[in-house]
Amino acid sequence: MSTENLAAVLEAVGTALKQVNLPIPSPGENELLIHNHAIAANPADYKIRDFPSHLKQFPTVLGSDVCGIVSAVGSGVTKFKVGDRVAGFALVIANNKLEHGAWQTYTILEESATMRIPEWLSYEDGATFPMAFATAAVAYFERLGIARPVPVSSTEAQRSGILVWGASSSTGSAGVQLAKELGFKVFATASPKNHEYLKSLGAYAVVDYRDPDVVSKLAQLAKEAGTPLRLGFDSISEGNSSLLSANTLLASGGQDSKLVLVGPWPTDDEKPAGVDISMTIAAFAFVHHVEMGSWMFNEYLPQAIEEKKIVPAPKVQVVDGGIGAAQEALNIVKAGVSATKIVVRVD
Ligand SMILES: NC(=O)c1ccc[n+]([C@@H]2O[C@H](COP(=O)([O-])OP(=O)(O)OC[C@H]3O[C@@H](n4cnc5c(N)ncnc54)[C@H](OP(=O)(O)O)[C@@H]3O)[C@@H](O)[C@H]2O)c1
């Protein structure tokens, strides 16, 4: 148990993270104090570090994905106790509170945003889940209108086809696994080197997003499978990914399709008519959709992980150096990764 709370603090947009000792915070009502053992890096971390964003309060501590041990519980907490192994979504990104940032030894989590992890799962693997699955859960349950509860067995109900664009990303990998568990036939895009990996996660078909015929190939595969694509998750939302995703839905499922993005519509091209386009925001799972978020993190995911229906993905690349390695971890993500989650081990 560390008696210090070493933090990677961002003092201003466009500056490097700085190591500072902060007081160990106390959890408030419905909050837990986590002693972090692994922290995962996300694109949002470097984007907020390097560019102006909605986060206006500085200094701050960035980061969303933590995994460690419950060190203290606040009043009203009923689902966790001191010593539990957990992963969770740190909510600084939504509430601007520095003690709710991931990149420090101790982080405050909301109980609703915390999930128990099995004894056999490493902290590094546990850190892959929160941001990715919160993003996919808001996308599927709150934006695409996919119904809960999840079928008991994925083989029970092969519902229909769903498109996951950029499926080898962290959010895409979560999107593939969750869709498969929900009973969908998943049609994905990724670089060829990641096709087998995505099939191992449950994708039915994978096409290279750089293929000039990607739209017609996906539409043809969905037709042959008898499962038109009326729902789509663009887990990249950069360049032409959203336009190609929308065009795939139009070519396959036709009008009245629904596409959810992970960012704003990314191109000057007009949004195609006939596709309902919305955007997921991961943190909303614990702000505007708390009942869903709490179901997902407190109930569904821990069970699905224990039963190995949901596995850590993509593969973890550990960066050594503790909290001091936060800056480097963010730089690696910024430079671009392929089917890899960057995780820093912390003591
Ligand atoms: N709205 C939200 O709440 C929310 C939450 C989380 C993330 N995000 C955003 O979602 C995006 C993805 O985040 P992440 O952490 O999942 O990313 P990531 O894991 O860092 O993404 C890397 C992957 O992107 C794929 N890729 C890159 N360009 C692509 C393209 N044009 N088409 C298809 N795939 C492409 C690569 O695939 P290959 O190697 O196979 O080529 C690579 O595996 C980021 O912009 C992030 O800021 C938003």
Coordinates of C-alpha atoms and ligand atoms in Angstrom, one line a residue:
M1 CA 0.0 0.0 0.0
S2 CA 1.6 3.2 -1.1
T3 CA 1.5 6.2 1.3
E4 CA 2.1 8.6 -1.6
N5 CA -0.2 9.6 -4.5
L6 CA 2.1 10.2 -7.4
A7 CA 0.2 11.9 -10.3
A8 CA 1.0 12.8 -13.9
V9 CA -0.5 16.3 -13.8
L10 CA -1.4 18.4 -16.9
E11 CA -0.9 22.0 -16.0
A12 CA -2.0 23.5 -19.3
V13 CA -3.1 22.4 -22.8
G14 CA 0.0 21.6 -25.0
T15 CA 2.4 21.0 -22.1
A16 CA 4.1 17.7 -21.0
L17 CA 2.6 15.8 -18.1
K18 CA 4.5 16.6 -14.9
Q19 CA 5.0 14.2 -11.9
V20 CA 3.6 15.7 -8.7
N21 CA 2.7 14.3 -5.3
L22 CA -0.9 14.9 -4.5
P23 CA -2.8 14.2 -1.3
I24 CA -4.5 10.7 -1.3
P25 CA -8.2 11.6 -1.8
S26 CA -11.1 10.3 0.3
P27 CA -14.1 8.7 -1.4
G28 CA -17.5 10.5 -1.1
E29 CA -21.0 9.1 -1.3
N30 CA -21.2 6.2 -3.8
E31 CA -17.5 6.5 -4.5
L32 CA -14.5 4.2 -4.1
L33 CA -10.8 4.9 -3.7
I34 CA -8.8 2.6 -6.0
H35 CA -5.1 1.8 -5.5
N36 CA -4.1 1.5 -9.2
H37 CA -1.9 -1.3 -10.5
A38 CA -2.5 -0.7 -14.2
I39 CA -3.6 2.3 -16.2
A40 CA -4.5 2.2 -19.9
A41 CA -3.9 5.0 -22.4
N42 CA -6.6 6.2 -24.7
P43 CA -6.6 8.6 -27.6
A44 CA -8.8 11.0 -25.5
D45 CA -5.8 11.4 -23.1
Y46 CA -3.4 12.8 -25.7
K47 CA -6.1 14.8 -27.5
I48 CA -7.0 16.6 -24.3
R49 CA -3.3 17.0 -23.4
D50 CA -2.4 18.5 -26.8
F51 CA -5.5 20.3 -28.0
P52 CA -8.2 22.6 -26.5
S53 CA -11.2 20.6 -25.4
H54 CA -14.2 20.7 -23.2
L55 CA -11.9 20.2 -20.2
K56 CA -11.2 23.7 -18.9
Q57 CA -10.0 23.2 -15.3
F58 CA -6.2 23.0 -14.8
P59 CA -4.1 21.6 -13.4
T60 CA -5.8 18.3 -14.0
V61 CA -5.1 14.5 -14.1
L62 CA -6.2 12.8 -17.3
G63 CA -7.1 9.2 -18.0
S64 CA -10.1 7.0 -18.0
D65 CA -9.0 3.3 -17.6
V66 CA -7.8 2.1 -14.2
C67 CA -7.4 -1.4 -12.7
G68 CA -6.4 -2.1 -9.1
I69 CA -7.6 -2.8 -5.6
V70 CA -10.3 -1.0 -3.6
S71 CA -8.5 0.9 -0.9
A72 CA -11.5 2.6 0.7
V73 CA -15.3 2.9 0.2
G74 CA -17.5 5.9 0.7
S75 CA -21.0 6.0 2.3
G76 CA -23.7 4.3 0.3
V77 CA -21.3 1.8 -1.5
T78 CA -22.9 -1.7 -1.3
K79 CA -21.4 -3.7 -4.1
F80 CA -17.6 -3.5 -3.2
K81 CA -15.4 -3.8 -0.2
V82 CA -11.8 -2.9 0.6
G83 CA -9.5 -5.4 -1.0
D84 CA -11.7 -6.2 -4.1
R85 CA -9.9 -6.4 -7.4
V86 CA -11.6 -4.0 -9.8
A87 CA -11.4 -2.1 -13.1
G88 CA -13.2 1.2 -13.7
F89 CA -13.9 4.2 -15.7
A90 CA -12.4 7.3 -14.1
L91 CA -14.7 10.2 -14.8
V92 CA -12.5 13.3 -14.8
I93 CA -13.4 13.6 -18.5
A94 CA -17.0 14.3 -17.4
N95 CA -16.8 15.9 -14.0
N96 CA -13.5 17.8 -14.3
K97 CA -12.4 16.6 -10.8
L98 CA -8.7 15.9 -10.7
E99 CA -9.1 13.1 -8.1
H100 CA -11.2 11.3 -10.7
G101 CA -8.4 11.1 -13.2
A102 CA -6.6 7.8 -14.0
W103 CA -3.0 8.8 -14.2
Q104 CA -2.1 8.7 -10.5
T105 CA -1.5 6.1 -7.8
Y106 CA -5.0 6.5 -6.2
T107 CA -8.1 7.3 -8.2
I108 CA -11.7 7.9 -7.1
L109 CA -14.3 5.9 -9.0
E110 CA -18.1 6.1 -9.0
E111 CA -19.5 2.8 -7.8
S112 CA -21.7 2.6 -11.0
A113 CA -18.5 2.8 -13.2
T114 CA -16.6 0.0 -11.3
M115 CA -16.5 -3.7 -12.3
R116 CA -15.1 -6.6 -10.3
I117 CA -12.5 -8.6 -12.2
P118 CA -11.6 -12.3 -11.7
E119 CA -8.7 -13.5 -9.6
W120 CA -7.0 -15.0 -12.7
L121 CA -7.1 -11.8 -14.7
S122 CA -4.1 -9.6 -14.7
Y123 CA -4.4 -5.9 -13.8
E124 CA -3.0 -5.0 -17.2
D125 CA -5.7 -7.0 -19.0
G126 CA -8.4 -5.6 -16.7
A127 CA -7.4 -2.0 -17.7
T128 CA -8.5 -2.8 -21.3
F129 CA -12.2 -2.9 -20.5
P130 CA -13.7 0.3 -19.1
M131 CA -13.4 3.0 -21.8
A132 CA -13.9 0.5 -24.7
F133 CA -17.0 -1.1 -23.3
A134 CA -18.6 2.1 -22.0
T135 CA -18.2 3.5 -25.6
A136 CA -19.8 0.4 -27.2
A137 CA -22.5 0.1 -24.6
V138 CA -23.7 3.7 -25.1
A139 CA -23.4 3.1 -28.8
Y140 CA -25.5 0.0 -28.9
F141 CA -28.0 0.4 -26.1
E142 CA -28.6 4.2 -26.1
R143 CA -27.9 5.2 -29.7
L144 CA -28.7 2.2 -31.9
G145 CA -31.6 1.1 -29.6
I146 CA -30.4 -2.5 -29.3
A147 CA -32.4 -4.2 -26.6
R148 CA -31.1 -5.6 -23.3
P149 CA -31.0 -8.1 -21.7
V150 CA -28.3 -10.0 -23.4
P151 CA -29.3 -13.5 -24.7
V152 CA -28.0 -16.3 -22.5
S153 CA -26.1 -17.8 -25.3
S154 CA -24.8 -16.1 -28.4
T155 CA -25.7 -19.1 -30.5
E156 CA -29.3 -18.8 -29.4
A157 CA -30.2 -15.8 -31.4
Q158 CA -28.3 -14.8 -34.5
R159 CA -30.3 -11.7 -34.8
S160 CA -29.1 -9.9 -37.9
G161 CA -26.0 -8.2 -39.3
I162 CA -24.1 -5.3 -37.8
L163 CA -21.2 -3.4 -39.2
V164 CA -18.2 -2.5 -37.0
W165 CA -15.8 -0.2 -38.9
G166 CA -12.2 -0.2 -37.6
A167 CA -12.8 -3.2 -35.6
S168 CA -9.2 -3.8 -34.5
S169 CA -9.2 -0.6 -32.5
S170 CA -9.9 -0.8 -28.7
T171 CA -13.5 0.5 -29.1
G172 CA -14.0 -1.7 -32.2
S173 CA -12.8 -4.8 -30.5
A174 CA -15.3 -4.2 -27.7
G175 CA -17.9 -3.5 -30.3
V176 CA -17.2 -6.9 -32.0
Q177 CA -17.4 -8.8 -28.8
L178 CA -20.5 -7.2 -27.4
A179 CA -22.3 -7.5 -30.7
K180 CA -21.4 -11.2 -31.0
E181 CA -22.7 -11.7 -27.4
L182 CA -25.9 -9.9 -28.3
G183 CA -26.4 -12.4 -31.1
F184 CA -25.4 -10.3 -34.1
K185 CA -23.5 -11.5 -37.1
V186 CA -20.6 -9.0 -37.1
F187 CA -19.2 -7.6 -40.4
A188 CA -16.0 -5.8 -39.7
T189 CA -13.3 -3.8 -41.4
A190 CA -9.6 -3.8 -40.5
S191 CA -6.1 -4.2 -42.0
P192 CA -5.6 -7.8 -43.4
K193 CA -3.0 -8.6 -40.7
N194 CA -5.8 -8.2 -38.1
H195 CA -8.5 -10.3 -39.8
E196 CA -7.8 -13.6 -38.0
Y197 CA -7.6 -11.8 -34.7
L198 CA -11.1 -10.3 -35.3
K199 CA -12.5 -13.7 -36.3
S200 CA -11.1 -15.1 -33.0
L201 CA -13.1 -12.3 -31.2
G202 CA -16.3 -13.5 -33.0
A203 CA -16.4 -11.4 -36.3
Y204 CA -18.3 -13.3 -39.0
A205 CA -16.5 -11.5 -41.9
V206 CA -13.7 -9.0 -42.1
V207 CA -12.8 -6.8 -45.1
D208 CA -9.8 -4.4 -45.6
Y209 CA -11.1 -0.9 -45.2
R210 CA -8.5 0.3 -47.7
D211 CA -10.0 -2.0 -50.4
P212 CA -11.6 0.3 -53.1
D213 CA -14.5 -2.2 -53.2
V214 CA -14.9 -2.4 -49.5
V215 CA -18.6 -1.1 -49.5
S216 CA -19.8 -3.5 -52.3
K217 CA -17.8 -6.5 -50.7
L218 CA -19.4 -6.0 -47.3
A219 CA -22.9 -5.6 -48.9
Q220 CA -22.3 -8.8 -50.9
L221 CA -21.1 -10.8 -47.9
A222 CA -24.1 -9.6 -45.9
K223 CA -26.5 -10.6 -48.7
E224 CA -24.9 -14.0 -49.0
A225 CA -25.3 -14.5 -45.2
G226 CA -29.0 -13.3 -45.4
T227 CA -28.4 -10.6 -42.9
P228 CA -28.6 -7.1 -44.3
L229 CA -26.7 -4.4 -42.4
R230 CA -29.1 -1.9 -40.9
L231 CA -27.0 -1.1 -37.9
G232 CA -23.4 0.2 -37.9
F233 CA -20.7 1.3 -35.4
D234 CA -17.9 3.4 -36.8
S235 CA -15.3 3.1 -34.1
I236 CA -12.8 5.3 -36.0
S237 CA -14.8 8.3 -37.3
E238 CA -11.9 9.9 -39.1
G239 CA -11.3 10.7 -42.8
N240 CA -13.8 8.7 -44.9
S241 CA -14.6 6.0 -42.4
S242 CA -18.1 7.4 -41.5
L243 CA -19.0 8.1 -45.1
L244 CA -18.0 4.5 -46.1
S245 CA -19.8 3.1 -43.1
A246 CA -23.0 5.0 -44.1
N247 CA -22.7 3.9 -47.7
T248 CA -22.3 0.3 -46.6
L249 CA -25.5 0.5 -44.6
L250 CA -27.3 2.1 -47.6
A251 CA -25.9 -0.6 -50.0
S252 CA -26.9 -3.4 -47.7
G253 CA -29.8 -2.5 -45.4
G254 CA -31.1 0.5 -47.3
Q255 CA -33.0 3.4 -45.9
D256 CA -33.8 3.7 -42.2
S257 CA -30.4 2.3 -41.2
K258 CA -28.7 3.6 -38.1
L259 CA -25.0 4.4 -37.7
V260 CA -23.3 5.5 -34.5
L261 CA -19.9 7.3 -34.6
V262 CA -17.2 7.8 -31.9
G263 CA -16.8 11.4 -32.9
P264 CA -18.5 14.2 -34.9
W265 CA -19.1 13.6 -38.6
P266 CA -15.5 13.8 -39.8
T267 CA -15.8 15.1 -43.4
D268 CA -17.1 17.9 -45.5
D269 CA -19.1 15.4 -47.5
E270 CA -22.8 15.6 -46.9
K271 CA -24.3 13.0 -44.5
P272 CA -26.1 10.5 -46.8
A273 CA -29.9 10.7 -46.5
G274 CA -31.6 7.6 -45.2
V275 CA -29.1 6.8 -42.4
D276 CA -29.8 8.0 -38.9
I277 CA -26.4 9.1 -37.6
S278 CA -25.6 9.7 -33.9
M279 CA -22.6 9.8 -31.7
T280 CA -21.6 7.7 -28.6
I281 CA -20.0 9.4 -25.6
A282 CA -18.5 6.8 -23.2
A283 CA -18.8 8.8 -20.0
F284 CA -22.6 9.2 -20.6
A285 CA -22.9 5.6 -19.4
F286 CA -22.3 7.0 -15.9
V287 CA -23.8 10.5 -16.3
H288 CA -27.0 10.3 -18.4
H289 CA -27.5 6.6 -18.6
V290 CA -26.5 5.5 -15.2
E291 CA -29.0 2.6 -14.9
M292 CA -27.5 1.1 -18.1
G293 CA -23.9 1.9 -17.2
S294 CA -24.3 0.4 -13.8
W295 CA -25.9 -2.7 -15.2
M296 CA -23.1 -3.0 -17.7
F297 CA -20.2 -2.5 -15.3
N298 CA -21.6 -3.9 -12.0
E299 CA -23.5 -6.9 -13.5
Y300 CA -23.1 -7.8 -17.1
L301 CA -19.3 -7.4 -17.8
P302 CA -18.0 -9.1 -14.6
Q303 CA -20.1 -12.2 -15.4
A304 CA -19.2 -12.2 -19.1
I305 CA -15.5 -11.8 -18.3
E306 CA -15.6 -14.5 -15.6
E307 CA -17.3 -16.9 -18.1
K308 CA -14.7 -15.8 -20.8
K309 CA -17.5 -14.7 -23.1
I310 CA -15.8 -11.3 -23.2
V311 CA -12.0 -11.4 -23.2
P312 CA -9.3 -8.6 -22.9
A313 CA -8.7 -7.1 -26.3
P314 CA -6.8 -5.9 -28.1
K315 CA -3.5 -7.3 -26.9
V316 CA -1.8 -5.4 -24.2
Q317 CA 1.6 -3.7 -24.7
V318 CA 3.0 -2.9 -21.3
V319 CA 5.0 0.3 -20.8
D320 CA 7.2 0.2 -17.8
G321 CA 8.1 3.2 -15.6
G322 CA 5.0 3.7 -13.5
I323 CA 3.2 7.0 -13.4
G324 CA 6.3 8.6 -14.8
A325 CA 5.7 6.7 -18.1
A326 CA 2.3 8.4 -18.7
Q327 CA 3.7 10.9 -21.1
E328 CA 5.4 8.2 -23.1
A329 CA 2.3 6.0 -23.1
L330 CA 0.2 8.8 -24.6
N331 CA 2.9 9.5 -27.2
I332 CA 2.8 5.9 -28.3
V333 CA -1.0 6.0 -28.8
K334 CA -0.7 9.3 -30.6
A335 CA 1.9 7.8 -33.0
G336 CA -0.7 5.1 -33.9
V337 CA -1.2 1.6 -32.7
S338 CA -2.6 -1.5 -34.5
A339 CA -4.8 -3.9 -32.5
T340 CA -2.9 -2.9 -29.3
K341 CA -3.8 -1.4 -26.0
I342 CA -1.0 0.6 -24.3
V343 CA -1.0 -0.1 -20.5
V344 CA 1.3 1.3 -17.8
R345 CA 2.0 -0.9 -14.8
V346 CA 1.8 1.0 -11.5
D347 CA 2.7 -0.2 -8.0
Ligands
LIG1 N1 -16.9 9.1 -28.2 C1 -16.3 8.4 -27.2 O1 -16.8 8.4 -26.1 C2 -15.0 7.7 -27.5 C3 -14.5 6.8 -26.6 C4 -13.3 6.1 -26.9 C5 -12.7 6.4 -28.1 N2 -13.1 7.4 -28.9 C6 -12.4 7.8 -30.1 O2 -12.5 6.6 -30.9 C7 -11.4 6.5 -31.8 C8 -10.8 5.1 -31.6 O3 -10.3 5.0 -30.3 P1 -9.5 3.6 -29.9 O4 -8.9 3.8 -28.6 O5 -10.5 2.5 -30.1 O6 -8.4 3.7 -31.0 P2 -7.1 2.8 -31.2 O7 -7.3 1.4 -30.6 O8 -5.9 3.6 -30.9 O9 -7.2 2.6 -32.8 C9 -6.2 1.9 -33.5 C10 -6.8 1.2 -34.7 O10 -7.4 2.1 -35.6 C11 -7.6 1.4 -36.8 N3 -7.7 2.4 -37.9 C12 -7.0 3.5 -38.1 N4 -7.5 4.2 -39.1 C13 -8.5 3.5 -39.6 C14 -9.5 3.6 -40.7 N5 -9.4 4.7 -41.5 N6 -10.4 2.7 -40.9 C15 -10.5 1.6 -40.1 N7 -9.7 1.4 -39.0 C16 -8.7 2.3 -38.8 C17 -6.3 0.6 -36.9 O11 -6.6 -0.6 -37.6 P3 -5.6 -1.5 -38.4 O12 -4.4 -1.6 -37.6 O13 -6.3 -2.8 -38.5 O14 -5.4 -0.8 -39.7 C18 -5.9 0.3 -35.4 O15 -6.0 -1.0 -35.0 C19 -10.4 7.7 -31.3 O16 -10.6 8.8 -32.2 C20 -11.0 8.0 -30.0 O17 -10.7 9.3 -29.6 C21 -14.3 8.1 -28.6

